[in-house]
mmCIF file of C-alpha atoms and ligand atoms in Angstrom:
data_model
loop_
_atom_site.group_PDB
_atom_site.id
_atom_site.type_symbol
_atom_site.label_atom_id
_atom_site.label_comp_id
_atom_site.label_asym_id
_atom_site.label_seq_id
_atom_site.Cartn_x
_atom_site.Cartn_y
_atom_site.Cartn_z
ATOM 1 C CA MET A 238 0.000 0.000 0.000
ATOM 2 C CA LEU A 239 1.291 3.503 -0.848
ATOM 3 C CA ARG A 240 2.065 5.634 2.200
ATOM 4 C CA GLN A 241 0.532 9.098 1.961
ATOM 5 C CA LEU A 242 3.317 11.711 2.005
ATOM 6 C CA ALA A 243 3.413 13.966 5.059
ATOM 7 C CA ARG A 244 2.069 17.332 3.970
ATOM 8 C CA LEU A 245 4.384 19.480 6.108
ATOM 9 C CA GLU A 246 7.577 17.431 5.776
ATOM 10 C CA GLY A 247 10.653 19.598 6.450
ATOM 11 C CA LYS A 248 8.621 22.714 7.265
ATOM 12 C CA VAL A 249 9.301 24.860 10.334
ATOM 13 C CA ALA A 250 6.286 26.423 12.060
ATOM 14 C CA ILE A 251 5.647 28.781 14.962
ATOM 15 C CA ILE A 252 2.284 28.367 16.699
ATOM 16 C CA THR A 253 1.402 31.095 19.197
ATOM 17 C CA GLY A 254 -0.859 29.968 22.019
ATOM 18 C CA GLY A 255 0.410 26.470 21.229
ATOM 19 C CA ALA A 256 0.427 25.332 24.862
ATOM 20 C CA SER A 257 -3.322 24.671 25.043
ATOM 21 C CA GLY A 258 -6.561 24.079 23.175
ATOM 22 C CA LEU A 259 -6.608 24.742 19.433
ATOM 23 C CA GLY A 260 -2.907 25.683 19.275
ATOM 24 C CA LYS A 261 -1.777 22.485 20.975
ATOM 25 C CA ALA A 262 -4.016 20.366 18.735
ATOM 26 C CA ALA A 263 -2.538 22.111 15.689
ATOM 27 C CA ALA A 264 1.011 21.514 16.984
ATOM 28 C CA GLN A 265 0.239 17.806 17.312
ATOM 29 C CA GLU A 266 -1.192 17.604 13.794
ATOM 30 C CA PHE A 267 1.649 19.666 12.258
ATOM 31 C CA ILE A 268 4.217 17.317 13.815
ATOM 32 C CA ARG A 269 2.291 14.274 12.597
ATOM 33 C CA GLU A 270 2.518 15.813 9.104
ATOM 34 C CA GLY A 271 6.309 16.175 9.375
ATOM 35 C CA ALA A 272 6.797 19.744 10.654
ATOM 36 C CA THR A 273 9.033 21.061 13.409
ATOM 37 C CA VAL A 274 6.955 23.262 15.720
ATOM 38 C CA ILE A 275 7.923 26.117 18.019
ATOM 39 C CA ILE A 276 5.245 26.480 20.662
ATOM 40 C CA ALA A 277 5.243 30.203 21.470
ATOM 41 C CA ASP A 278 3.174 30.858 24.575
ATOM 42 C CA ILE A 279 3.015 33.176 27.573
ATOM 43 C CA ASN A 280 2.466 30.181 29.890
ATOM 44 C CA SER A 281 5.875 28.549 30.431
ATOM 45 C CA VAL A 282 4.611 25.669 32.567
ATOM 46 C CA ALA A 283 1.949 24.567 30.066
ATOM 47 C CA GLY A 284 4.259 25.314 27.122
ATOM 48 C CA LEU A 285 7.122 23.163 28.433
ATOM 49 C CA GLU A 286 4.682 20.366 29.277
ATOM 50 C CA ALA A 287 3.160 20.502 25.795
ATOM 51 C CA ALA A 288 6.589 20.422 24.130
ATOM 52 C CA GLN A 289 7.617 17.430 26.230
ATOM 53 C CA GLU A 290 4.364 15.625 25.464
ATOM 54 C CA LEU A 291 4.661 16.271 21.702
ATOM 55 C CA GLY A 292 8.233 14.968 21.468
ATOM 56 C CA PRO A 293 11.529 16.033 19.886
ATOM 57 C CA LYS A 294 9.955 17.940 16.967
ATOM 58 C CA ALA A 295 8.302 20.365 19.396
ATOM 59 C CA GLN A 296 10.153 23.155 21.156
ATOM 60 C CA PHE A 297 8.854 25.751 23.604
ATOM 61 C CA PHE A 298 9.766 29.439 23.428
ATOM 62 C CA LYS A 299 8.267 31.893 25.906
ATOM 63 C CA CYS A 300 6.458 34.690 24.138
ATOM 64 C CA ASP A 301 3.871 37.269 25.098
ATOM 65 C CA VAL A 302 2.392 38.167 21.709
ATOM 66 C CA SER A 303 1.290 41.586 22.958
ATOM 67 C CA ASP A 304 4.999 42.458 23.286
ATOM 68 C CA GLU A 305 6.435 43.046 19.813
ATOM 69 C CA GLN A 306 10.000 42.407 20.981
ATOM 70 C CA ASP A 307 8.952 38.942 22.245
ATOM 71 C CA VAL A 308 7.413 38.132 18.862
ATOM 72 C CA SER A 309 10.486 39.370 17.014
ATOM 73 C CA ASN A 310 12.734 37.290 19.327
ATOM 74 C CA THR A 311 10.598 34.182 18.722
ATOM 75 C CA VAL A 312 10.959 34.532 14.957
ATOM 76 C CA ASP A 313 14.719 35.206 15.183
ATOM 77 C CA HIS A 314 15.235 32.282 17.584
ATOM 78 C CA THR A 315 13.361 29.973 15.188
ATOM 79 C CA VAL A 316 15.481 31.010 12.209
ATOM 80 C CA ALA A 317 18.702 30.780 14.274
ATOM 81 C CA CYS A 318 17.845 27.227 15.458
ATOM 82 C CA HIS A 319 16.166 25.799 12.360
ATOM 83 C CA GLY A 320 17.448 27.946 9.495
ATOM 84 C CA ARG A 321 14.027 28.996 8.229
ATOM 85 C CA LEU A 322 10.391 29.819 8.999
ATOM 86 C CA ASP A 323 7.740 28.351 6.696
ATOM 87 C CA VAL A 324 4.538 28.735 8.716
ATOM 88 C CA MET A 325 3.499 31.388 11.228
ATOM 89 C CA TYR A 326 0.252 30.523 12.996
ATOM 90 C CA ASN A 327 -0.974 33.550 14.977
ATOM 91 C CA ASN A 328 -3.395 31.711 17.222
ATOM 92 C CA ALA A 329 -3.007 33.113 20.769
ATOM 93 C CA GLY A 330 -6.134 34.892 21.926
ATOM 94 C CA ILE A 331 -8.098 35.943 25.009
ATOM 95 C CA PRO A 332 -11.846 36.617 25.371
ATOM 96 C CA GLY A 333 -11.979 39.467 27.915
ATOM 97 C CA PRO A 334 -14.294 39.412 30.950
ATOM 98 C CA LEU A 335 -17.991 38.688 30.444
ATOM 99 C CA THR A 336 -18.926 42.162 31.709
ATOM 100 C CA GLU A 337 -17.601 43.315 28.330
ATOM 101 C CA SER A 338 -20.768 41.881 26.730
ATOM 102 C CA ASP A 339 -22.798 44.783 28.165
ATOM 103 C CA ILE A 340 -22.049 48.060 26.402
ATOM 104 C CA SER A 341 -23.175 50.106 29.398
ATOM 105 C CA ARG A 342 -20.492 48.411 31.540
ATOM 106 C CA LEU A 343 -17.774 48.401 28.913
ATOM 107 C CA ASP A 344 -14.349 49.004 30.444
ATOM 108 C CA LEU A 345 -12.058 50.351 27.767
ATOM 109 C CA THR A 346 -8.978 49.220 29.692
ATOM 110 C CA GLU A 347 -10.219 45.629 29.268
ATOM 111 C CA PHE A 348 -10.919 46.414 25.620
ATOM 112 C CA ASP A 349 -7.292 47.505 25.176
ATOM 113 C CA LYS A 350 -6.023 44.295 26.837
ATOM 114 C CA VAL A 351 -7.969 42.061 24.446
ATOM 115 C CA MET A 352 -6.949 44.127 21.437
ATOM 116 C CA SER A 353 -3.290 44.044 22.501
ATOM 117 C CA VAL A 354 -3.213 40.231 22.484
ATOM 118 C CA ASN A 355 -5.657 39.396 19.696
ATOM 119 C CA VAL A 356 -4.995 42.224 17.242
ATOM 120 C CA ARG A 357 -1.583 43.678 18.155
ATOM 121 C CA GLY A 358 -0.241 40.136 18.661
ATOM 122 C CA THR A 359 -1.524 39.029 15.271
ATOM 123 C CA LEU A 360 -0.130 42.121 13.538
ATOM 124 C CA ALA A 361 3.280 41.653 15.182
ATOM 125 C CA GLY A 362 3.268 37.991 14.146
ATOM 126 C CA ILE A 363 2.538 38.855 10.526
ATOM 127 C CA LYS A 364 5.098 41.688 10.507
ATOM 128 C CA HIS A 365 8.000 39.619 11.844
ATOM 129 C CA ALA A 366 7.145 36.432 9.960
ATOM 130 C CA ALA A 367 6.974 38.436 6.713
ATOM 131 C CA ARG A 368 10.367 40.000 7.530
ATOM 132 C CA VAL A 369 12.069 36.585 7.253
ATOM 133 C CA MET A 370 9.700 34.866 4.788
ATOM 134 C CA ARG A 371 10.334 37.584 2.190
ATOM 135 C CA GLN A 372 13.949 36.439 2.020
ATOM 136 C CA ASN A 373 12.786 32.937 0.956
ATOM 137 C CA GLY A 374 10.068 34.227 -1.364
ATOM 138 C CA SER A 375 7.532 31.882 0.241
ATOM 139 C CA GLY A 376 5.604 31.203 3.425
ATOM 140 C CA SER A 377 2.178 30.598 4.882
ATOM 141 C CA ILE A 378 0.768 32.832 7.597
ATOM 142 C CA LEU A 379 -2.347 31.670 9.444
ATOM 143 C CA CYS A 380 -4.405 33.556 11.987
ATOM 144 C CA THR A 381 -7.219 32.479 14.276
ATOM 145 C CA ALA A 382 -10.350 34.583 13.920
ATOM 146 C CA SER A 383 -13.771 33.281 15.057
ATOM 147 C CA ILE A 384 -17.413 33.099 14.078
ATOM 148 C CA SER A 385 -17.696 35.866 16.733
ATOM 149 C CA GLY A 386 -16.023 38.092 14.151
ATOM 150 C CA LEU A 387 -18.794 37.307 11.656
ATOM 151 C CA MET A 388 -21.943 37.331 13.800
ATOM 152 C CA GLY A 389 -23.231 39.402 16.702
ATOM 153 C CA GLY A 390 -24.089 38.002 20.123
ATOM 154 C CA LEU A 391 -21.351 35.378 20.199
ATOM 155 C CA GLY A 392 -18.759 36.933 22.467
ATOM 156 C CA THR A 393 -17.734 40.035 24.331
ATOM 157 C CA TYR A 394 -17.456 43.339 22.449
ATOM 158 C CA PRO A 395 -13.644 43.391 22.463
ATOM 159 C CA TYR A 396 -13.513 39.759 21.381
ATOM 160 C CA SER A 397 -15.934 40.180 18.455
ATOM 161 C CA ILE A 398 -14.263 43.398 17.367
ATOM 162 C CA SER A 399 -10.796 41.850 17.594
ATOM 163 C CA LYS A 400 -11.831 38.824 15.549
ATOM 164 C CA SER A 401 -13.510 40.793 12.761
ATOM 165 C CA THR A 402 -10.411 43.020 12.708
ATOM 166 C CA ILE A 403 -8.231 39.938 12.204
ATOM 167 C CA ILE A 404 -10.278 39.006 9.123
ATOM 168 C CA GLY A 405 -9.574 42.514 7.763
ATOM 169 C CA ILE A 406 -5.872 42.335 8.607
ATOM 170 C CA VAL A 407 -5.598 39.011 6.773
ATOM 171 C CA LYS A 408 -7.054 40.472 3.590
ATOM 172 C CA ALA A 409 -4.783 43.535 3.753
ATOM 173 C CA ALA A 410 -1.638 41.483 4.447
ATOM 174 C CA ALA A 411 -2.497 38.856 1.812
ATOM 175 C CA SER A 412 -2.832 41.620 -0.741
ATOM 176 C CA GLU A 413 0.554 43.160 0.098
ATOM 177 C CA LEU A 414 2.540 39.961 0.663
ATOM 178 C CA ALA A 415 1.336 38.088 -2.436
ATOM 179 C CA GLN A 416 4.131 39.783 -4.430
ATOM 180 C CA HIS A 417 6.637 38.003 -2.149
ATOM 181 C CA GLY A 418 5.025 34.562 -2.536
ATOM 182 C CA ILE A 419 3.611 34.694 1.006
ATOM 183 C CA ARG A 420 0.053 33.480 1.585
ATOM 184 C CA VAL A 421 -2.054 34.838 4.475
ATOM 185 C CA ASN A 422 -5.299 33.198 5.620
ATOM 186 C CA CYS A 423 -7.407 32.847 8.735
ATOM 187 C CA ILE A 424 -9.652 30.251 10.277
ATOM 188 C CA SER A 425 -12.924 31.032 12.050
ATOM 189 C CA PRO A 426 -13.907 28.139 14.293
ATOM 190 C CA PHE A 427 -17.226 27.397 15.946
ATOM 191 C CA VAL A 428 -17.372 27.112 19.744
ATOM 192 C CA ILE A 429 -15.154 24.281 21.027
ATOM 193 C CA PRO A 430 -14.808 23.405 24.721
ATOM 194 C CA THR A 431 -11.125 24.381 25.184
ATOM 195 C CA PRO A 432 -10.008 25.853 28.546
ATOM 196 C CA LEU A 433 -10.771 29.388 27.214
ATOM 197 C CA VAL A 434 -14.372 28.542 26.384
ATOM 198 C CA THR A 435 -15.080 26.156 29.263
ATOM 199 C CA GLU A 436 -14.108 28.851 31.760
ATOM 200 C CA GLN A 437 -16.406 31.427 30.132
ATOM 201 C CA PHE A 438 -19.354 29.051 29.795
ATOM 202 C CA SER A 439 -19.015 27.905 33.390
ATOM 203 C CA GLN A 440 -19.406 31.574 34.411
ATOM 204 C CA ILE A 441 -22.457 32.031 32.155
ATOM 205 C CA TYR A 442 -24.005 28.786 33.407
ATOM 206 C CA TYR A 443 -23.173 29.358 37.092
ATOM 207 C CA GLY A 444 -20.309 26.964 37.686
ATOM 208 C CA ALA A 445 -21.220 24.270 35.147
ATOM 209 C CA GLY A 446 -18.383 21.705 34.927
ATOM 210 C CA ALA A 447 -16.444 20.775 31.795
ATOM 211 C CA GLU A 448 -18.795 17.914 30.876
ATOM 212 C CA ALA A 449 -21.913 20.079 31.218
ATOM 213 C CA VAL A 450 -20.264 22.822 29.164
ATOM 214 C CA SER A 451 -19.442 20.336 26.381
ATOM 215 C CA GLY A 452 -23.076 19.217 26.360
ATOM 216 C CA ILE A 453 -24.318 22.815 26.099
ATOM 217 C CA ILE A 454 -21.887 23.594 23.273
ATOM 218 C CA ASN A 455 -22.788 20.453 21.348
ATOM 219 C CA SER A 456 -26.474 21.372 21.590
ATOM 220 C CA LEU A 457 -25.692 24.645 19.761
ATOM 221 C CA GLY A 458 -24.315 22.910 16.672
ATOM 222 C CA VAL A 459 -26.509 22.516 13.608
ATOM 223 C CA LEU A 460 -24.779 19.724 11.702
ATOM 224 C CA LYS A 461 -26.525 16.498 12.662
ATOM 225 C CA GLY A 462 -24.288 13.760 14.016
ATOM 226 C CA ALA A 463 -21.179 15.933 14.294
ATOM 227 C CA LYS A 464 -19.598 18.227 16.848
ATOM 228 C CA CYS A 465 -16.809 20.715 16.302
ATOM 229 C CA GLU A 466 -13.520 19.412 17.707
ATOM 230 C CA THR A 467 -10.013 20.843 17.981
ATOM 231 C CA ALA A 468 -8.876 18.292 15.356
ATOM 232 C CA ASP A 469 -11.299 19.785 12.794
ATOM 233 C CA VAL A 470 -9.565 23.139 13.128
ATOM 234 C CA ALA A 471 -6.096 21.551 13.199
ATOM 235 C CA GLN A 472 -6.816 19.724 9.920
ATOM 236 C CA ALA A 473 -7.876 22.985 8.279
ATOM 237 C CA ALA A 474 -4.678 24.607 9.544
ATOM 238 C CA VAL A 475 -2.572 21.783 8.063
ATOM 239 C CA PHE A 476 -4.289 22.313 4.707
ATOM 240 C CA LEU A 477 -3.720 26.089 4.701
ATOM 241 C CA ALA A 478 -0.122 25.680 5.894
ATOM 242 C CA SER A 479 0.689 23.088 3.249
ATOM 243 C CA ASP A 480 1.395 23.310 -0.464
ATOM 244 C CA ASP A 481 -2.063 21.761 -1.050
ATOM 245 C CA ALA A 482 -3.288 25.338 -0.514
ATOM 246 C CA LYS A 483 -0.592 26.935 -2.707
ATOM 247 C CA TYR A 484 -3.161 29.108 -4.511
ATOM 248 C CA VAL A 485 -5.270 30.002 -1.457
ATOM 249 C CA SER A 486 -4.685 33.417 0.094
ATOM 250 C CA GLY A 487 -6.688 36.204 1.728
ATOM 251 C CA GLN A 488 -9.368 33.734 2.840
ATOM 252 C CA ASN A 489 -11.313 33.150 6.029
ATOM 253 C CA LEU A 490 -12.033 29.436 6.350
ATOM 254 C CA VAL A 491 -15.122 29.090 8.536
ATOM 255 C CA ILE A 492 -15.412 25.797 10.418
ATOM 256 C CA ASP A 493 -18.824 25.896 12.006
ATOM 257 C CA GLY A 494 -20.900 23.122 10.416
ATOM 258 C CA GLY A 495 -22.837 25.794 8.542
ATOM 259 C CA PHE A 496 -23.905 27.673 11.698
ATOM 260 C CA SER A 497 -23.138 31.159 10.349
ATOM 261 C CA SER A 498 -24.482 30.471 6.853
ATOM 262 C CA PHE A 499 -28.161 29.767 7.319
ATOM 263 C CA LYS A 500 -31.152 30.360 9.544
ATOM 264 C CA HIS A 501 -31.719 27.571 12.030
ATOM 265 C CA LEU A 502 -33.794 26.696 15.051
ATOM 266 C CA ASN A 503 -31.054 27.126 17.658
ATOM 267 C CA MET A 504 -30.936 30.871 17.103
HETATM 268 P P1 NAD B 175 -6.920 28.249 25.199
HETATM 269 O O1 NAD B 175 -7.147 29.147 26.352
HETATM 270 O O2 NAD B 175 -7.056 26.789 25.376
HETATM 271 O O3 NAD B 175 -5.480 28.539 24.559
HETATM 272 C C1 NAD B 175 -5.004 29.835 24.392
HETATM 273 C C2 NAD B 175 -3.498 29.832 24.565
HETATM 274 O O4 NAD B 175 -3.014 31.150 24.300
HETATM 275 C C3 NAD B 175 -3.050 29.475 25.988
HETATM 276 O O5 NAD B 175 -2.021 28.514 25.946
HETATM 277 C C4 NAD B 175 -2.555 30.788 26.547
HETATM 278 O O6 NAD B 175 -1.510 30.648 27.512
HETATM 279 C C5 NAD B 175 -2.053 31.472 25.283
HETATM 280 N N1 NAD B 175 -1.964 32.934 25.427
HETATM 281 C C6 NAD B 175 -2.870 33.782 25.996
HETATM 282 N N2 NAD B 175 -2.387 35.035 25.966
HETATM 283 C C7 NAD B 175 -1.182 34.979 25.341
HETATM 284 C C8 NAD B 175 -0.204 35.961 25.023
HETATM 285 N N3 NAD B 175 -0.362 37.249 25.360
HETATM 286 N N4 NAD B 175 0.917 35.568 24.376
HETATM 287 C C9 NAD B 175 1.104 34.250 24.056
HETATM 288 N N5 NAD B 175 0.232 33.285 24.371
HETATM 289 C C10 NAD B 175 -0.913 33.648 24.997
HETATM 290 O O7 NAD B 175 -7.921 28.784 24.084
HETATM 291 P P2 NAD B 175 -8.315 28.250 22.623
HETATM 292 O O8 NAD B 175 -9.771 28.057 22.633
HETATM 293 O O9 NAD B 175 -7.417 27.158 22.186
HETATM 294 O O10 NAD B 175 -8.049 29.567 21.787
HETATM 295 C C11 NAD B 175 -7.080 29.646 20.756
HETATM 296 C C12 NAD B 175 -7.560 30.666 19.737
HETATM 297 O O11 NAD B 175 -8.763 30.198 19.142
HETATM 298 C C13 NAD B 175 -7.876 32.038 20.318
HETATM 299 O O12 NAD B 175 -7.454 33.040 19.418
HETATM 300 C C14 NAD B 175 -9.380 32.026 20.395
HETATM 301 O O13 NAD B 175 -9.923 33.316 20.364
HETATM 302 C C15 NAD B 175 -9.716 31.238 19.149
HETATM 303 N N6 NAD B 175 -11.041 30.632 19.082
HETATM 304 C C16 NAD B 175 -11.428 29.686 19.978
HETATM 305 C C17 NAD B 175 -12.686 29.110 19.842
HETATM 306 C C18 NAD B 175 -13.158 28.068 20.799
HETATM 307 O O14 NAD B 175 -14.349 27.809 20.815
HETATM 308 N N7 NAD B 175 -12.309 27.456 21.597
HETATM 309 C C19 NAD B 175 -13.542 29.490 18.801
HETATM 310 C C20 NAD B 175 -13.104 30.465 17.906
HETATM 311 C C21 NAD B 175 -11.843 31.014 18.046
#
C-alpha cells in the first residue's frame, strides 16, 4: 500500500498559544505531518509540558504576543535554530471578561487588553514572519479569527471586534505579501470546549463543569451527528499551511458546520 506523504515534511512552524486548546491540537497535527513546531506561549509551565508531550519535533519558546520584541525574538530564535520559517500561525487569543458583553459596563482598559493580544499580537506575528519569509520568497501565515467576528451576540465586544479586525488584517496582508510569494489566511472556528471557552461558559451557566459545558456547546451545533472538535480546526490549519493550498490566500475558512451560513432553530 502507498504511504501518503506527510504534507508538512521539512517545514518549520511557529504556533502562538500552542500550549493549550486549538494551538496544541494544531502543533500535534503539524508534527504528525512532518513539521518542526515552536510552541510560542506566555504560559511557560503549560508550554514546556506541551513540548515534552509532543516529542523532539516540538520546542517551547516563551512569548507574550502583545509584546512586539517577544514576537520578534521568537521569529529570530526559530530562524537561528532551524534555518528557516515556513509557517506562522498567529493563534493566541483571550476573550476578555464577560462584563464586556454589556455596552453600558464596557471598560475600555479591558478592551485595550484584548486588542493588545488578539490584534496587536496578530499584527506583530505577521510583521516579523513576513520580515524573514520575504527572504525565501515563500511562506504561509495563518491567523485564528472566530465566528464571533462574523456574527453578533457570540462573544464580548472586544472579542468580536478583535476577531472581525483579524479578518480585515488578513485580507490587507495577503494583498501586500502576495508579491513576495507569502500566503495569508485565517480560520474562524465554531465554539469548542477548550479551557478558554469552558471557563467562560461555566461563568455564564453558574459553575457548570467541563462535561456540562461540552453538552451545552454540542447542543448549539446545527450539523446532525457531528460536533466541532479541535482536530477539525487543526486539519484545516494543516491544509492552509501546506502546499495543497498553494493558490489560497486572503481567505477566512469558517469551520462551524454551517452555523453562520443559514437560519436555524437554535438561534
Ligand atoms: P486556550 O485558552 O485553550 O489557549 C489559548 C493559549 O493562548 C493558551 O495557551 C494561553 O496561555 C495562550 N496565550 C494567551 N495570551 C497569550 C499571550 N499574550 N501571548 C502568548 N500566548 C498567549 O484557548 P483556545 O480556545 O485554544 O483559543 C485559541 C484561539 O482560538 C484564540 O485566538 C481564540 O480566540 C480562538 N477561538 C477559539 C474558539 C473556541 O471555541 N475554543 C472558537 C473560535 C476562536
